[in-house]
Short mmCIF file of C-alpha atoms in Angstrom, two decimals:
data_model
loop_
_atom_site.label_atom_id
_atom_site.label_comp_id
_atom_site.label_asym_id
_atom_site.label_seq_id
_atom_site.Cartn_x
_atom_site.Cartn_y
_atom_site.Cartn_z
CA UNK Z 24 -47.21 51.07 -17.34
CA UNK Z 25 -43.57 50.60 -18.41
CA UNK Z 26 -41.51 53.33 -16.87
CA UNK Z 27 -37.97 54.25 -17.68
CA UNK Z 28 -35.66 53.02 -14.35
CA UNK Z 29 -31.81 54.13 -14.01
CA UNK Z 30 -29.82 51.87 -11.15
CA UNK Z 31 -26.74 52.96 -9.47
CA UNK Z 32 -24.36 50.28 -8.20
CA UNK Z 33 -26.27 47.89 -10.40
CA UNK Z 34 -23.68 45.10 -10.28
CA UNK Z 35 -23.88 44.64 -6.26
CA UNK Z 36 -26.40 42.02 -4.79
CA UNK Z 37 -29.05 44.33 -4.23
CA UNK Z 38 -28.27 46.46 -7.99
CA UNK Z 39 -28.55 43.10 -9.78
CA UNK Z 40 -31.66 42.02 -8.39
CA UNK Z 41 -33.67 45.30 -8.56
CA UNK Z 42 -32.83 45.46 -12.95
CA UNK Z 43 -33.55 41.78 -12.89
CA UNK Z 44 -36.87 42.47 -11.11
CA UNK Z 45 -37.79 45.28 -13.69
CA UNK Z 46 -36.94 44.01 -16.53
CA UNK Z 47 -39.67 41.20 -15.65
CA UNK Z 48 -41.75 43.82 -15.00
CA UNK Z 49 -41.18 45.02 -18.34
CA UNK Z 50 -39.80 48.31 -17.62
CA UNK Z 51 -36.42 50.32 -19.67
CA UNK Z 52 -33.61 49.80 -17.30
CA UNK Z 53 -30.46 51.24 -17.35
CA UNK Z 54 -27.74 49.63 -15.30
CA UNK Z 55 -24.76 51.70 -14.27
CA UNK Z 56 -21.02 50.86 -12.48
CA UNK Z 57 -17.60 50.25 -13.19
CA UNK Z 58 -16.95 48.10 -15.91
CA UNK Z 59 -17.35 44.61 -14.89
CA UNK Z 60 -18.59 40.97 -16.36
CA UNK Z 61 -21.38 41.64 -14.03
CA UNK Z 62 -22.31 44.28 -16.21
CA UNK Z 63 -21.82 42.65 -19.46
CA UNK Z 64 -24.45 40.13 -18.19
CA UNK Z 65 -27.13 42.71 -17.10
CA UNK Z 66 -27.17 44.14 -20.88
CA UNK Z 67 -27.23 40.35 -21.93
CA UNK Z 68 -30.37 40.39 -19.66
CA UNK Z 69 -31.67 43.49 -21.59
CA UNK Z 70 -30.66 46.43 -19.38
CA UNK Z 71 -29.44 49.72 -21.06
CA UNK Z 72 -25.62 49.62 -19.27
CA UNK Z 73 -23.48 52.78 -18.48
CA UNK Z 74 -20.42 52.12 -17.38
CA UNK Z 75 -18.16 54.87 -15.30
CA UNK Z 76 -16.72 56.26 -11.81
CA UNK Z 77 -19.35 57.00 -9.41
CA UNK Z 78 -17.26 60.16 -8.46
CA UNK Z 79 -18.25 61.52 -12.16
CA UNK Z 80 -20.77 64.06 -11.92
CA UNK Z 81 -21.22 64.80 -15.26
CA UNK Z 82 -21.53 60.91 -16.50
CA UNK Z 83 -23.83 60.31 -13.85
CA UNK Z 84 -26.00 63.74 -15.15
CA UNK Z 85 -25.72 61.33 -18.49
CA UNK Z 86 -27.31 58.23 -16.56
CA UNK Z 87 -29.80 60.28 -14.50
CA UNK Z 88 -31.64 62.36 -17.33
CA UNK Z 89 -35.15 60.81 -18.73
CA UNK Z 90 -35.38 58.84 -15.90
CA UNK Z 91 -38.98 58.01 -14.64
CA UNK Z 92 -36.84 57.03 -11.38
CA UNK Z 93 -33.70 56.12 -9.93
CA UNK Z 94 -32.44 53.57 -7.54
CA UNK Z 95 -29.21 55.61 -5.34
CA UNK Z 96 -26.54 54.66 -3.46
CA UNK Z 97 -22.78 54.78 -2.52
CA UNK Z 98 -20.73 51.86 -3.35
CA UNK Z 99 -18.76 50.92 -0.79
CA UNK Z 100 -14.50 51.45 -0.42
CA UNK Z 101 -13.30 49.19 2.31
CA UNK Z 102 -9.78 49.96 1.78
CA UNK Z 103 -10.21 53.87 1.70
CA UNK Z 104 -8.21 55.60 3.92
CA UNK Z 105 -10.72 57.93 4.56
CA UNK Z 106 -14.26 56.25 4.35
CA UNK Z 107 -16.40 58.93 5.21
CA UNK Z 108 -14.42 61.48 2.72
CA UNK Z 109 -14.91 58.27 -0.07
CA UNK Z 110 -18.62 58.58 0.80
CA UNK Z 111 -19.33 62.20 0.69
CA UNK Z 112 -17.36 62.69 -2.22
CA UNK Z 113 -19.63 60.21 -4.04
CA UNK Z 114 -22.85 61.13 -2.27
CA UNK Z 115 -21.58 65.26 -3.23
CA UNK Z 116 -21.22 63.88 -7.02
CA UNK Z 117 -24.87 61.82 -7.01
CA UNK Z 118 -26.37 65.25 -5.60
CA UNK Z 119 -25.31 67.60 -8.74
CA UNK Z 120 -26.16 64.54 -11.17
CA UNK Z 121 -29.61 64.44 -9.50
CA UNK Z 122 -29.84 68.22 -9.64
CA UNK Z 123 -28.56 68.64 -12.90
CA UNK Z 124 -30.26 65.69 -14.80
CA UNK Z 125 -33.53 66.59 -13.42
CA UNK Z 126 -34.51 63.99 -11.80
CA UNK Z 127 -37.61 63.64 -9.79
CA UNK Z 128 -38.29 60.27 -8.17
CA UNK Z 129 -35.75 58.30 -6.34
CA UNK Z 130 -35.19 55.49 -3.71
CA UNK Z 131 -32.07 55.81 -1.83
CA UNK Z 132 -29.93 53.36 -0.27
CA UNK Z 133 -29.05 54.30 3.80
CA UNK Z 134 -29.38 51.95 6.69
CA UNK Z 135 -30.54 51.67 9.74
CA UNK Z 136 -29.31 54.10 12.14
CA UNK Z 137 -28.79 56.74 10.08
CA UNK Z 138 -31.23 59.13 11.55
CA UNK Z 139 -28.00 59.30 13.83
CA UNK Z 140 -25.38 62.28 13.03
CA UNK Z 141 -22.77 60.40 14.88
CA UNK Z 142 -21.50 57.50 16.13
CA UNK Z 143 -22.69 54.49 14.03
CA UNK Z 144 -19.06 53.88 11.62
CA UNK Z 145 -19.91 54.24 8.10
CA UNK Z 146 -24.02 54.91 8.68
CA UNK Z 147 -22.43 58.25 9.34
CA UNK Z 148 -21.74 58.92 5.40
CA UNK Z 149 -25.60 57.82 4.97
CA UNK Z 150 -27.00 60.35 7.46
CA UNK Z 151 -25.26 63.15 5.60
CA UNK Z 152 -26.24 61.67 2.39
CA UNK Z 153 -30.11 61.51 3.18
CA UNK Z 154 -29.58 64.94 4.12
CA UNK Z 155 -28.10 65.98 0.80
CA UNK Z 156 -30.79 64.47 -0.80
CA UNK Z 157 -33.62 66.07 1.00
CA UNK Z 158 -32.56 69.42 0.30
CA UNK Z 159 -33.27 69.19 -3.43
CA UNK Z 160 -36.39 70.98 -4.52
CA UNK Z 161 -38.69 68.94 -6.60
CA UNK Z 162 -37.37 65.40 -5.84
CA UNK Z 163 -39.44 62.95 -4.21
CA UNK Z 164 -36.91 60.49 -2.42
CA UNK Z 165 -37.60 57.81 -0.02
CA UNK Z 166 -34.63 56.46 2.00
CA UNK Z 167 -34.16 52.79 2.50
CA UNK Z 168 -32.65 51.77 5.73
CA UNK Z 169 -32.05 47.86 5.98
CA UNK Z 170 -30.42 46.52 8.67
CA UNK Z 171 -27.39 44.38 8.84
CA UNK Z 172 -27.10 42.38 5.64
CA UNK Z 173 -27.29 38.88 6.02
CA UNK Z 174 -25.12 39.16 3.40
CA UNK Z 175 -22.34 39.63 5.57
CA UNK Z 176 -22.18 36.39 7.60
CA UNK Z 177 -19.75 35.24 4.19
CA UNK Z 178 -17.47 36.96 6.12
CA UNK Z 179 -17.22 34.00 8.18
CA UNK Z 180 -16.47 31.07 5.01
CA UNK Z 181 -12.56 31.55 5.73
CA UNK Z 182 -12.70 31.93 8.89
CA UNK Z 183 -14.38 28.19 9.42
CA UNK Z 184 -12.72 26.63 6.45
CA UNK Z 185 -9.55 27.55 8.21
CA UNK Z 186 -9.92 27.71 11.71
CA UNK Z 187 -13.62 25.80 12.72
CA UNK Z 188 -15.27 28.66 13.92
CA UNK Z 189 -17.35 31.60 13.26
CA UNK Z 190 -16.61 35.22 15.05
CA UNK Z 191 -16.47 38.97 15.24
CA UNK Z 192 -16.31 41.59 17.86
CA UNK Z 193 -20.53 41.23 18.21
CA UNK Z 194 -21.41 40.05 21.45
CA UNK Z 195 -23.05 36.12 21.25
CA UNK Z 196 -26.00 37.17 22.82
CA UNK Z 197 -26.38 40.72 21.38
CA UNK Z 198 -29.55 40.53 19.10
CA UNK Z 199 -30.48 42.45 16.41
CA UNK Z 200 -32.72 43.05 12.67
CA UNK Z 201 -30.69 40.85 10.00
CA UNK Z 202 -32.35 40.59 6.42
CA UNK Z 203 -31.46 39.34 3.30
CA UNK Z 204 -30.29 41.73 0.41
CA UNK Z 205 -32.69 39.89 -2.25
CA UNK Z 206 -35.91 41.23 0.37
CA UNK Z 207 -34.47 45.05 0.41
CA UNK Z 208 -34.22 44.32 -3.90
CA UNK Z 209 -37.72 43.63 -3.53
CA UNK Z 210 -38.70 46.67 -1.90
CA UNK Z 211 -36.57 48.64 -3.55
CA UNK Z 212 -37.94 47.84 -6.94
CA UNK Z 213 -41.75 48.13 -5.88
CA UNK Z 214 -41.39 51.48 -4.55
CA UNK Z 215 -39.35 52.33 -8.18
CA UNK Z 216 -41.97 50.68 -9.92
CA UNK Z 217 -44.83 52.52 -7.91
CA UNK Z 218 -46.99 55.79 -9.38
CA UNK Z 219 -46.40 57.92 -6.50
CA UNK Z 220 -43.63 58.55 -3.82
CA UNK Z 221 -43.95 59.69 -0.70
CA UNK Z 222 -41.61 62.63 -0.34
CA UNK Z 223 -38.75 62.07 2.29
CA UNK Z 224 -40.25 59.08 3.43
CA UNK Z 225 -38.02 56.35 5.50
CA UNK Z 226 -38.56 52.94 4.70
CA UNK Z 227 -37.03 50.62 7.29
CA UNK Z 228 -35.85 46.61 6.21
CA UNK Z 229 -35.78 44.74 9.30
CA UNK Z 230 -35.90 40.62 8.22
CA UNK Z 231 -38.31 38.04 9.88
CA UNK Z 232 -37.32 38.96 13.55
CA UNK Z 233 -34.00 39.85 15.39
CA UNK Z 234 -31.38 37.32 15.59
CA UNK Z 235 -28.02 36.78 17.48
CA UNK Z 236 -24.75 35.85 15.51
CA UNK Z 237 -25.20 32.54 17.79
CA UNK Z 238 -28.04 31.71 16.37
CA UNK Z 239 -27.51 32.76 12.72
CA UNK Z 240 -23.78 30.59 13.62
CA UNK Z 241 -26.15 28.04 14.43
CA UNK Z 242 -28.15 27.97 11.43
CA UNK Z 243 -24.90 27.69 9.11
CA UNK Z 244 -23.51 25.35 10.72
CA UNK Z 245 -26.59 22.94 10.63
CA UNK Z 246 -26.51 23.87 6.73
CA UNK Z 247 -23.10 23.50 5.86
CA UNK Z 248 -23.04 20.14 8.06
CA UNK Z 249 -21.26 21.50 10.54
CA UNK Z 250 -23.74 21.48 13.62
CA UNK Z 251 -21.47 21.77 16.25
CA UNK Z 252 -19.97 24.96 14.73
CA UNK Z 253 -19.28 27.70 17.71
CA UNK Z 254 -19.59 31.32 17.13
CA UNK Z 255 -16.24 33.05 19.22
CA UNK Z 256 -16.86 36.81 20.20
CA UNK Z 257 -13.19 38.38 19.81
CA UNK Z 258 -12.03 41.20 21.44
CA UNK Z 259 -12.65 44.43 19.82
CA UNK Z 260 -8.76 45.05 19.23
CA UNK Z 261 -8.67 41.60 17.70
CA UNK Z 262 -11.30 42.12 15.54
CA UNK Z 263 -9.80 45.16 14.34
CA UNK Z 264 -6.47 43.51 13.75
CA UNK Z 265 -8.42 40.63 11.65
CA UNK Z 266 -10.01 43.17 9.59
CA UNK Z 267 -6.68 44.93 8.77
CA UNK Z 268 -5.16 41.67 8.32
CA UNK Z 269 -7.53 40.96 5.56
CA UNK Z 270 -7.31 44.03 3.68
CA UNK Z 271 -9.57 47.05 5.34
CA UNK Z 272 -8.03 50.10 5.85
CA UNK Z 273 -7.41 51.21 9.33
CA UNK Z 274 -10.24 53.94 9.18
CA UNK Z 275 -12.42 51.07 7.60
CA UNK Z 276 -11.85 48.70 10.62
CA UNK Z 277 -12.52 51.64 13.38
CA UNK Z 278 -15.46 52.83 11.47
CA UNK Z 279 -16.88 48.83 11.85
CA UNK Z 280 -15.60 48.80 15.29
CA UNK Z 281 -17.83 51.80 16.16
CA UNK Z 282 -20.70 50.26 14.33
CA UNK Z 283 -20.28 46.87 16.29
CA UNK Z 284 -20.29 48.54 19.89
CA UNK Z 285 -23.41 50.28 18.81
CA UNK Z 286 -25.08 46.91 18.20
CA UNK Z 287 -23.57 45.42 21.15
CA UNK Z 288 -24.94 48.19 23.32
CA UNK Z 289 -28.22 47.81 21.92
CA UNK Z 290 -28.43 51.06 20.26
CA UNK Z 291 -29.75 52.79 16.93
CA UNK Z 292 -28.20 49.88 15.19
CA UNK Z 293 -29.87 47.58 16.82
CA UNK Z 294 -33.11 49.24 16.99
CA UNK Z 295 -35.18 49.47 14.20
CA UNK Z 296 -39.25 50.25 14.25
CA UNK Z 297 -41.17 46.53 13.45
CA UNK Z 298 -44.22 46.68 11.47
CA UNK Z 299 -45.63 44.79 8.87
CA UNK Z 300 -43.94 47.18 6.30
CA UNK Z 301 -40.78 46.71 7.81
CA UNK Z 302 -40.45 43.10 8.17
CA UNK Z 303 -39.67 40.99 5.08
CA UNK Z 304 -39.66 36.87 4.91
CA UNK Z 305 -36.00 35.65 4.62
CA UNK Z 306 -34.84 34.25 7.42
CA UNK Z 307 -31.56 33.34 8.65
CA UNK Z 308 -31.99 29.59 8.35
CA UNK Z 309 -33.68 29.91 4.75
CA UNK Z 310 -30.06 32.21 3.86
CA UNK Z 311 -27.95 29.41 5.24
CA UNK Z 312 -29.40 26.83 3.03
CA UNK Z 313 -29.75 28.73 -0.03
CA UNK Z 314 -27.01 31.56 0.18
CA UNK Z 315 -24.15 30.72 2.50
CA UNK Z 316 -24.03 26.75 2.12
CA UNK Z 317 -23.33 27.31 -2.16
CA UNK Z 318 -20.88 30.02 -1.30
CA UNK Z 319 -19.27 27.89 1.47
CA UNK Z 320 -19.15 24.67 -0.68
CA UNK Z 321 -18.14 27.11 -4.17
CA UNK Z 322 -14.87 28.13 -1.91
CA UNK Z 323 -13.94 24.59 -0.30
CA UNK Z 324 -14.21 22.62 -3.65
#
């Protein structure tokens, strides 16, 4: 049965391919961010599109109301100078929207680790938010959490174009639940497209297996024909001093820096329960061929 879907943040990776995924399907879909070509192309696709601020209550109301269901989630603001104020502002403006639109169904966007009040950088803003959402009467939400984003190893394209190596604060040997954005897309779209939600239901996203950034180093560097390519763990001041160098904010880069010693200390970020549920088929080797090796060749040509 065709059901009518609204998607915040529907011109990231994981927005795009949850309204692609419906749309199949051959449900209504309406698309909303900022204005974008992104956009453009999703109502070219046959998406309803809303374009707006995420901080706008009343436009998201707009977005939210008839919806069967709603995909939510804060974008994110690395150059904020106060990321967790960015984030609750948003998450404070998604709550009234969901309140005053009506809405009853939703799947929400968090991450792993953010049954944690404390302590995991930016996770923090998706505790608080899961919280928000739970305390409205008469919505069903179930809350997401992926882990890392396999997504974010493009961090590295510069970085080996530049200076032949791959690297971050992460310890080499420090392993942990990577998965690609298209698998959390996938399960973020069944559970839209589903008849019933479980109410406050967590959903972990935890890839094939846990992988080191040695490994994953290893597995771009065999598809980008680099297979000597070494993975470097920096220091955690020059991490931070990389990440301010290339645009975060200061509160961004000590909010990743908290997040990183989690993983390297093996805890809540690294940790995620495995199950059959929780463990989706992309693995890092299949990402490096089809994801980072286009991106890599796309920005040396």
């Amino acid at each position: 049965m065709s059901k009518k879907i609204t998607v915040l943040g529907a011109t990231g990776h994981i927005g795009t391919a949850i309204v692609h995924t419906l749309l199949k399907q051959g449900h209504l879909v309406t698309a909303v961010a900022r204005p974008s070509a992104r956009l453009d192309a999703l109502a070219q696709a046959g998406a309803t599109t809303k374009a707006g601020d995420a901080h706008d209550a009343p436009f998201l109301t707009d977005a939210l109301r008839g919806a069967d269901a709603a995909f939510l989630m804060i974008p994110p603001n690395v150059t904020s100078p106060n990321v967790l104020g960015f984030m609750d502002q948003i998450g404070e403006a998604t709550a009234q929207a969901v309140r005053a639109s009506g809405l009853k169904n939703a799947v929400h966007l968090s991450s792993i680790g953010a049954d944690e009040a404390a302590g995991t950088g930016p996770v923090v803003g998706l505790h608080r938010q899961e919280a928000r959402l739970n305390a409205i009467e008469g919505l069903n939400v179930v809350h997401l959490r992926p882990a890392y984003f396999m997504e974010n190893l493009l961090a590295n394209v510069g970085m080996i174009q530049h200076m032949g190596i791959a690297g971050s604060a992460t310890k080499a040997d420090a392993a942990f639940p990577m998965v690609a954005t298209k698998d959390i897309a996938a399960k973020a779209a069944e559970l839209l497209a589903a008849d019933k939600l479980e109410n406050h239901a967590v959903q972990y996203i935890l890839g094939p297996r846990n992988y080191t950034l040695a490994e994953a180093t290893t597995a771009i560097g065999q598809a980008i024909g680099r297979p000597e390519l070494p993975y470097v763990a920096f220091s955690y001041e020059d991490a931070k001093k990389g990440m301010v160098g290339a645009g975060l904010s200061e509160n961004q880069a000590d909010l990743y820096d908290e997040m990183t010693r989690n993983i390297n200390e093996g805890k809540s970020m690294a940790n995620g329960p495995r199950d059959a549920a929780s463990t989706t088929p992309t693995t890092v080797e299949e990402f490096a061929q089809t994801v980072f090796a286009p991106a890599f060749k796309a920005a040396t040509a």
